[in-house]
Coordinates of C-alpha atoms and ligand atoms in Angstrom, one line a residue:
M1 CA -2.4 16.5 29.0
S2 CA -5.6 15.4 30.7
K3 CA -6.2 14.2 34.2
L4 CA -9.1 11.8 35.3
S5 CA -9.6 10.4 38.9
L6 CA -8.4 6.7 38.7
D7 CA -12.0 5.5 39.5
R8 CA -13.5 7.5 36.2
V9 CA -9.8 6.0 34.2
L10 CA -11.1 2.4 35.0
Q11 CA -14.6 3.2 34.2
S12 CA -13.8 5.1 30.8
Q13 CA -11.8 2.0 30.1
G14 CA -15.1 -0.2 30.7
F15 CA -14.3 -2.2 33.4
G16 CA -17.7 -1.5 35.3
T17 CA -19.3 0.3 37.5
R18 CA -17.6 3.2 39.1
K19 CA -18.9 1.5 42.5
Y20 CA -17.5 -1.9 41.2
C21 CA -14.0 0.4 39.9
R22 CA -13.9 1.9 43.1
A23 CA -13.6 -1.8 44.7
L24 CA -11.2 -3.2 42.2
I25 CA -8.6 0.2 43.0
E26 CA -9.1 0.0 47.0
D27 CA -8.5 -4.1 47.2
G28 CA -5.4 -2.8 45.3
D29 CA -5.9 -5.0 41.8
V30 CA -4.9 -1.5 39.9
A31 CA -1.3 -0.4 39.5
I32 CA 0.3 2.1 37.4
H33 CA 3.7 2.0 35.9
G34 CA 4.3 -1.3 38.4
E35 CA 3.0 0.9 41.5
V36 CA -0.3 0.0 43.2
H37 CA -2.5 2.9 43.6
D38 CA -5.6 2.0 46.4
N39 CA -6.6 5.4 46.5
Y40 CA -9.4 5.7 43.7
K41 CA -9.4 10.0 44.3
T42 CA -5.8 9.9 42.7
A43 CA -5.6 12.0 39.9
V44 CA -3.8 10.6 36.8
E45 CA -2.5 11.7 33.7
T46 CA -4.2 9.8 31.1
D47 CA -1.7 10.7 28.1
G48 CA 0.4 7.7 27.6
L49 CA -0.8 5.8 30.5
V50 CA -0.3 2.4 30.8
L51 CA -2.7 0.2 33.6
T52 CA -2.3 -3.2 35.1
V53 CA -5.5 -4.8 36.2
F54 CA -5.4 -8.2 37.9
D55 CA -1.5 -8.2 36.6
E56 CA -2.7 -7.5 32.9
E57 CA -1.8 -4.5 30.9
W58 CA -4.4 -2.2 29.4
V59 CA -3.4 1.0 27.7
Y60 CA -5.6 3.9 28.2
R61 CA -7.8 4.7 24.9
E62 CA -9.9 8.0 25.1
R63 CA -12.0 6.2 21.9
V64 CA -11.4 2.6 20.5
Y65 CA -11.2 1.6 16.8
I66 CA -11.5 -1.6 16.1
A67 CA -11.1 -4.4 13.1
L68 CA -13.0 -7.7 13.6
Y69 CA -12.9 -10.6 11.2
K70 CA -16.3 -11.4 11.5
P71 CA -17.0 -15.4 11.2
A72 CA -20.3 -16.5 10.1
N73 CA -22.9 -17.1 12.4
F74 CA -22.8 -14.0 14.6
E75 CA -24.9 -11.5 14.5
C76 CA -24.3 -7.6 13.9
S77 CA -27.1 -6.3 16.0
R78 CA -27.5 -4.7 19.4
K79 CA -29.9 -7.7 20.3
P80 CA -28.9 -10.8 18.9
S81 CA -31.6 -13.2 18.5
H82 CA -30.8 -15.9 16.7
H83 CA -26.7 -16.0 16.7
P84 CA -24.4 -14.8 19.5
G85 CA -23.6 -11.2 19.0
V86 CA -20.2 -9.9 17.4
L87 CA -19.5 -8.2 20.9
T88 CA -18.8 -11.6 22.7
L89 CA -16.0 -12.1 20.5
L90 CA -14.2 -9.0 22.2
P91 CA -13.4 -8.6 25.5
E92 CA -15.7 -7.9 27.8
Q93 CA -14.5 -4.2 28.2
F94 CA -15.7 -3.3 25.2
T95 CA -19.2 -4.0 26.0
W96 CA -19.6 -2.1 29.0
R97 CA -17.9 1.2 26.3
E98 CA -20.5 0.4 24.2
V99 CA -18.4 -0.3 21.5
Q100 CA -21.1 -0.8 18.5
P101 CA -20.5 -2.3 14.8
V102 CA -19.9 0.4 11.9
G103 CA -22.6 -0.8 9.9
R104 CA -23.7 -3.8 9.3
L105 CA -22.9 -7.8 7.7
D106 CA -25.4 -10.3 7.5
H107 CA -24.8 -12.7 10.3
D108 CA -23.6 -15.7 7.4
T109 CA -21.5 -12.7 5.8
T110 CA -17.6 -13.0 6.7
G111 CA -14.9 -10.6 6.9
L112 CA -13.5 -7.2 8.3
L113 CA -16.0 -5.3 10.4
L114 CA -15.4 -2.0 11.8
M115 CA -16.3 -1.3 15.5
S116 CA -16.1 1.6 17.9
D117 CA -17.6 3.4 21.1
D118 CA -16.8 7.0 18.9
G119 CA -20.0 8.4 18.0
P120 CA -19.2 10.8 15.6
F121 CA -17.0 8.3 13.9
I122 CA -19.5 5.8 13.6
H123 CA -21.7 8.1 11.9
A124 CA -19.9 9.6 9.4
Q125 CA -18.3 6.0 8.5
S126 CA -21.7 5.1 7.9
S127 CA -23.4 8.3 6.4
P128 CA -24.9 7.4 2.9
K129 CA -22.9 10.9 1.7
R130 CA -19.6 8.8 2.0
H131 CA -18.5 6.5 -0.5
V132 CA -15.7 4.2 1.0
P133 CA -15.3 1.2 -1.4
K134 CA -16.1 -2.0 0.1
V135 CA -14.8 -5.1 -1.5
Y136 CA -16.7 -7.9 -1.2
Q137 CA -16.5 -11.7 -2.6
A138 CA -19.4 -13.5 -3.2
T139 CA -20.1 -17.1 -4.1
T140 CA -22.6 -17.8 -6.6
Q141 CA -25.4 -20.5 -6.9
E142 CA -25.4 -20.4 -10.7
P143 CA -22.3 -19.9 -12.6
V144 CA -20.9 -16.3 -13.1
T145 CA -21.7 -14.8 -16.6
Q146 CA -20.6 -12.1 -18.6
A147 CA -24.4 -11.0 -18.5
L148 CA -24.2 -10.9 -15.1
V149 CA -21.3 -9.0 -14.4
D150 CA -22.4 -6.5 -17.1
Q151 CA -25.5 -6.0 -15.5
L152 CA -24.2 -5.5 -12.3
L153 CA -22.0 -2.5 -13.3
A154 CA -24.8 -1.3 -15.2
G155 CA -26.5 -0.9 -12.2
V156 CA -29.7 -3.0 -11.3
Q157 CA -33.2 -1.8 -9.4
L158 CA -33.8 -3.3 -6.1
I159 CA -37.7 -3.0 -4.7
D160 CA -37.5 0.2 -2.7
E161 CA -34.7 2.3 -4.2
P162 CA -35.4 4.9 -5.9
A163 CA -32.9 4.2 -8.7
P164 CA -30.7 1.2 -10.2
L165 CA -27.3 0.6 -7.8
A166 CA -24.7 -0.1 -9.9
A167 CA -21.6 -1.7 -9.0
V168 CA -18.2 0.4 -8.9
S169 CA -16.4 -2.7 -10.7
C170 CA -17.0 -6.6 -11.2
I171 CA -14.7 -9.2 -11.7
Q172 CA -15.1 -12.8 -12.2
R173 CA -12.6 -14.7 -9.9
G174 CA -14.0 -18.0 -11.0
E175 CA -16.6 -20.1 -12.0
H176 CA -18.8 -19.6 -9.0
L177 CA -16.9 -16.5 -7.5
L178 CA -17.5 -12.9 -8.2
E179 CA -15.1 -10.1 -6.6
I180 CA -18.0 -6.8 -6.2
V181 CA -16.8 -3.4 -5.3
L182 CA -19.9 -1.4 -3.8
E183 CA -19.8 2.5 -2.7
Q184 CA -23.2 2.2 -0.9
G185 CA -24.2 0.1 2.0
K186 CA -27.9 -0.8 1.4
Y187 CA -29.5 -3.3 3.5
H188 CA -28.3 -6.7 2.1
Q189 CA -27.3 -5.0 -0.8
V190 CA -25.1 -7.6 -2.5
K191 CA -27.4 -10.1 -2.0
R192 CA -30.5 -8.5 -3.5
M193 CA -28.3 -7.1 -6.5
L194 CA -27.6 -10.3 -7.5
A195 CA -31.0 -11.9 -6.7
A196 CA -32.3 -8.8 -9.1
A197 CA -29.8 -10.0 -11.6
G198 CA -31.3 -13.6 -11.6
N199 CA -28.5 -15.1 -9.9
H200 CA -28.3 -15.9 -5.7
C201 CA -25.3 -15.4 -3.4
S202 CA -24.6 -18.4 -1.2
A203 CA -21.5 -17.2 0.6
L204 CA -20.4 -13.6 1.2
H205 CA -17.0 -12.2 2.2
R206 CA -16.2 -8.7 3.1
S207 CA -12.2 -8.1 2.7
Q208 CA -11.8 -4.4 2.2
I209 CA -13.1 -1.2 2.8
G210 CA -11.2 1.9 1.5
G211 CA -7.4 0.7 1.4
L212 CA -7.7 -1.0 4.6
T213 CA -7.6 -5.2 3.9
L214 CA -7.9 -8.0 6.3
E215 CA -4.8 -9.4 4.7
A216 CA -2.7 -6.2 5.4
L217 CA -4.1 -6.6 9.2
G218 CA -3.1 -10.0 9.1
L219 CA -6.1 -11.2 11.3
K220 CA -7.7 -15.0 11.6
E221 CA -11.3 -15.3 11.4
G222 CA -12.4 -14.6 14.7
E223 CA -9.4 -12.5 15.5
W224 CA -9.7 -8.5 16.2
C225 CA -7.3 -5.7 16.7
F226 CA -7.1 -2.1 17.2
L227 CA -6.8 0.1 14.7
E228 CA -4.1 2.9 14.9
Q229 CA -4.1 6.4 12.8
A230 CA -2.5 5.8 9.9
Q231 CA -5.0 2.8 9.2
L232 CA -7.8 5.1 10.3
D233 CA -6.8 7.2 7.5
L234 CA -6.9 4.8 4.8
L235 CA -10.7 4.6 5.3
V236 CA -11.5 7.9 3.9
S237 CA -12.3 7.9 0.4
Ligands
URA301 N1 -24.2 -7.1 1.3 C1 -25.1 -8.0 1.7 O1 -26.7 -8.4 1.1 N2 -24.8 -8.4 3.1 C2 -23.8 -8.3 3.8 O2 -23.6 -8.7 4.7 C3 -23.4 -7.1 3.1 C4 -23.4 -6.7 1.8

């Protein structure tokens, strides 16, 4: 059980600055369980809290864990330069809450991207010590050969890496389609591994992280959802 003043509750949920949140409350735009509260000092129990702000329901969450089906042509970086940032695909509250991508997908890569405002969670998920398998579908420019599959499984040497990197699994899914499972998350890893093995990745999609799949989440391109504990549990290796 924990109580917070109503202005702090709103601010913690990303509704804006403390000043703006106080104004929202004083203007009568905030209700709890159907009752308008216009005193921003009101102490509110946050467990199980459902706010209504501008007639829209908002479930209080101390931290948010989000899965996004990232479309192509969105950047994961904090300061996107050539394409819009992935945060533009989420409600504005998440930008105020400083939600960030967990790791990165290239601007032209599509698929499952985790996002959160929980620093330790982001750090733990991005740690190189963590061996959570990530499943990618890579479209190749040249036809897939058995030699390519064997090379990716045996390991390829990338510039700046101390040792060869190998796929955990690599299955041919079509003449130009490979399903690759990686446990590391090095910069441009799939594309660089394919290049080092003498092919070229012309399109890349991530369908799964640990036991969490885009298919099970039922997300379409550009859509997002909150992740609950049972889904977060699927991310451990
Ligand atoms: N590997 C890449 O090359 N790019 C990505 O976006 C993800 C993995």
